Amino acid sequence: MDNAVLTQKAVIMDENAMTRAVARISYEILERNKGAEDLCFIGIFSRGVHIAERIAAKLGELEGAAPDVGKLDITAYRDDEKHSDGEDRTDISFDVKDKKVIIVDDVIFTGRSARAAIDAVMKRGRPRNIQLAVLVDRGHRELPIRPDYVGKNVPTSRDEAVKVMMKEIDENDKVVILE
């Protein structure tokens, strides 16, 4: 997918489907972790941050207090892209030591973003464990990384792209396949 213009092939999640997926992931997180104690979320810029905030807000509704949410810029930890000379936008104002850290991203594809995020979290301290939540799993892993929580599995070809749109950035919520 060089610089070719991609066209929308299909809408795979609308606003309601995204809301249900976030709710389902939230309940699965509570069930697996036996509540929200010692949980914190770290969203990968940019859409992973907003998904993390939505999950934390849902847990706040269900548990009475929302877990901490941090924002992670993984650019400096990537092994497959040029490093940015720009500013590091990471904002994690809490200690991850002995916490159950849930890294949140919009789409998992090769697994390289998740690996970079794990490296970044480990540099901040040793969490009790690290879990991974994604809105869309499109397959094609290059690393042995599997998300713990998935909103939707979407088999795609390598020539297709999955685009997550969110109100906070794109003015509407939906997930589309582009070709």
Short mmCIF file of N, CA, C and O in Angstrom, two decimals, residues 1 9-13 106-110 136-141 152-164 175-179:
data_model
loop_
_atom_site.label_atom_id
_atom_site.label_comp_id
_atom_site.label_asym_id
_atom_site.label_seq_id
_atom_site.Cartn_x
_atom_site.Cartn_y
_atom_site.Cartn_z
N MET A 1 0.83 -1.18 0.00
CA MET A 1 0.00 0.00 0.00
C MET A 1 0.88 1.24 0.00
O MET A 1 1.07 1.87 1.02
N LYS A 9 -14.20 -0.11 1.16
CA LYS A 9 -14.76 -1.35 0.64
C LYS A 9 -16.00 -1.74 1.45
O LYS A 9 -16.99 -2.19 0.88
N ALA A 10 -15.93 -1.60 2.77
CA ALA A 10 -17.04 -2.02 3.62
C ALA A 10 -16.95 -1.36 5.00
O ALA A 10 -15.86 -1.10 5.49
N VAL A 11 -18.11 -1.13 5.60
CA VAL A 11 -18.18 -0.71 7.00
C VAL A 11 -18.32 -1.99 7.81
O VAL A 11 -19.27 -2.75 7.61
N ILE A 12 -17.37 -2.26 8.69
CA ILE A 12 -17.43 -3.51 9.46
C ILE A 12 -17.94 -3.31 10.88
O ILE A 12 -18.35 -4.27 11.52
N MET A 13 -17.91 -2.07 11.37
CA MET A 13 -18.51 -1.74 12.66
C MET A 13 -19.08 -0.33 12.57
O MET A 13 -18.39 0.59 12.13
N ASP A 106 -6.14 0.33 18.68
CA ASP A 106 -7.34 0.22 17.86
C ASP A 106 -7.31 -1.05 17.01
O ASP A 106 -8.28 -1.80 16.99
N VAL A 107 -6.19 -1.31 16.33
CA VAL A 107 -6.09 -2.47 15.44
C VAL A 107 -4.79 -3.20 15.72
O VAL A 107 -3.74 -2.56 15.86
N ILE A 108 -4.84 -4.52 15.78
CA ILE A 108 -3.60 -5.30 15.81
C ILE A 108 -3.45 -5.97 14.45
O ILE A 108 -4.40 -6.54 13.90
N PHE A 109 -2.25 -5.84 13.91
CA PHE A 109 -1.95 -6.38 12.59
C PHE A 109 -0.72 -7.28 12.72
O PHE A 109 -0.84 -8.46 13.02
N THR A 110 0.47 -6.74 12.62
CA THR A 110 1.68 -7.56 12.67
C THR A 110 2.10 -7.89 14.11
O THR A 110 2.83 -8.85 14.33
N VAL A 136 -9.99 -4.14 16.98
CA VAL A 136 -10.03 -5.00 15.79
C VAL A 136 -8.75 -5.82 15.69
O VAL A 136 -7.64 -5.28 15.79
N ASP A 137 -8.90 -7.13 15.49
CA ASP A 137 -7.77 -8.01 15.20
C ASP A 137 -7.91 -8.43 13.75
O ASP A 137 -8.86 -9.14 13.39
N ARG A 138 -6.97 -8.01 12.92
CA ARG A 138 -7.05 -8.31 11.49
C ARG A 138 -6.11 -9.42 11.05
O ARG A 138 -6.01 -9.74 9.87
N GLY A 139 -5.41 -10.05 12.00
CA GLY A 139 -4.54 -11.16 11.64
C GLY A 139 -3.21 -10.71 11.08
O GLY A 139 -2.80 -9.57 11.27
N HIS A 140 -2.51 -11.62 10.42
CA HIS A 140 -1.22 -11.37 9.75
C HIS A 140 -0.08 -11.07 10.72
O HIS A 140 0.79 -10.26 10.43
N ARG A 141 -0.05 -11.74 11.87
CA ARG A 141 0.98 -11.50 12.87
C ARG A 141 2.37 -11.87 12.36
O ARG A 141 2.55 -12.88 11.69
N LYS A 152 -13.53 -7.23 17.72
CA LYS A 152 -13.99 -7.93 16.53
C LYS A 152 -12.78 -8.49 15.78
O LYS A 152 -11.79 -7.79 15.59
N ASN A 153 -12.87 -9.74 15.37
CA ASN A 153 -11.88 -10.36 14.49
C ASN A 153 -12.32 -10.11 13.06
O ASN A 153 -13.45 -10.43 12.70
N VAL A 154 -11.42 -9.56 12.24
CA VAL A 154 -11.75 -9.23 10.86
C VAL A 154 -10.66 -9.76 9.96
O VAL A 154 -9.59 -9.15 9.85
N PRO A 155 -10.88 -10.92 9.33
CA PRO A 155 -9.88 -11.43 8.40
C PRO A 155 -9.74 -10.47 7.21
O PRO A 155 -10.74 -10.06 6.63
N THR A 156 -8.52 -10.10 6.91
CA THR A 156 -8.27 -9.17 5.81
C THR A 156 -7.13 -9.72 4.96
O THR A 156 -6.38 -10.58 5.40
N SER A 157 -7.02 -9.16 3.78
CA SER A 157 -5.83 -9.47 2.97
C SER A 157 -4.78 -8.42 3.32
O SER A 157 -5.09 -7.37 3.89
N ARG A 158 -3.55 -8.69 2.98
CA ARG A 158 -2.48 -7.73 3.25
C ARG A 158 -2.65 -6.45 2.42
O ARG A 158 -2.11 -5.41 2.76
N ASP A 159 -3.41 -6.54 1.32
CA ASP A 159 -3.62 -5.37 0.46
C ASP A 159 -4.71 -4.45 1.00
O ASP A 159 -4.87 -3.34 0.48
N GLU A 160 -5.45 -4.90 1.97
CA GLU A 160 -6.51 -4.08 2.55
C GLU A 160 -5.98 -3.34 3.78
O GLU A 160 -4.97 -3.72 4.36
N ALA A 161 -6.69 -2.30 4.16
CA ALA A 161 -6.37 -1.55 5.37
C ALA A 161 -7.63 -1.46 6.21
O ALA A 161 -8.75 -1.44 5.68
N VAL A 162 -7.45 -1.45 7.53
CA VAL A 162 -8.57 -1.26 8.44
C VAL A 162 -8.42 0.11 9.07
O VAL A 162 -7.37 0.44 9.61
N LYS A 163 -9.45 0.92 8.95
CA LYS A 163 -9.43 2.28 9.50
C LYS A 163 -10.49 2.40 10.59
O LYS A 163 -11.66 2.15 10.35
N VAL A 164 -10.04 2.76 11.79
CA VAL A 164 -10.95 3.01 12.90
C VAL A 164 -11.17 4.51 12.96
O VAL A 164 -10.21 5.29 13.00
N VAL A 175 -15.76 1.60 11.85
CA VAL A 175 -14.57 0.91 11.38
C VAL A 175 -14.83 0.47 9.95
O VAL A 175 -15.87 -0.14 9.68
N VAL A 176 -13.89 0.78 9.06
CA VAL A 176 -14.07 0.45 7.65
C VAL A 176 -12.87 -0.32 7.13
O VAL A 176 -11.77 -0.22 7.67
N ILE A 177 -13.10 -1.09 6.08
CA ILE A 177 -12.02 -1.72 5.33
C ILE A 177 -11.81 -0.89 4.07
O ILE A 177 -12.76 -0.53 3.37
N LEU A 178 -10.55 -0.58 3.81
CA LEU A 178 -10.18 0.18 2.63
C LEU A 178 -9.36 -0.73 1.72
O LEU A 178 -8.63 -1.59 2.17
N GLU A 179 -9.52 -0.53 0.39
CA GLU A 179 -8.71 -1.28 -0.57
C GLU A 179 -8.23 -0.37 -1.66
O GLU A 179 -8.70 0.71 -1.86
#
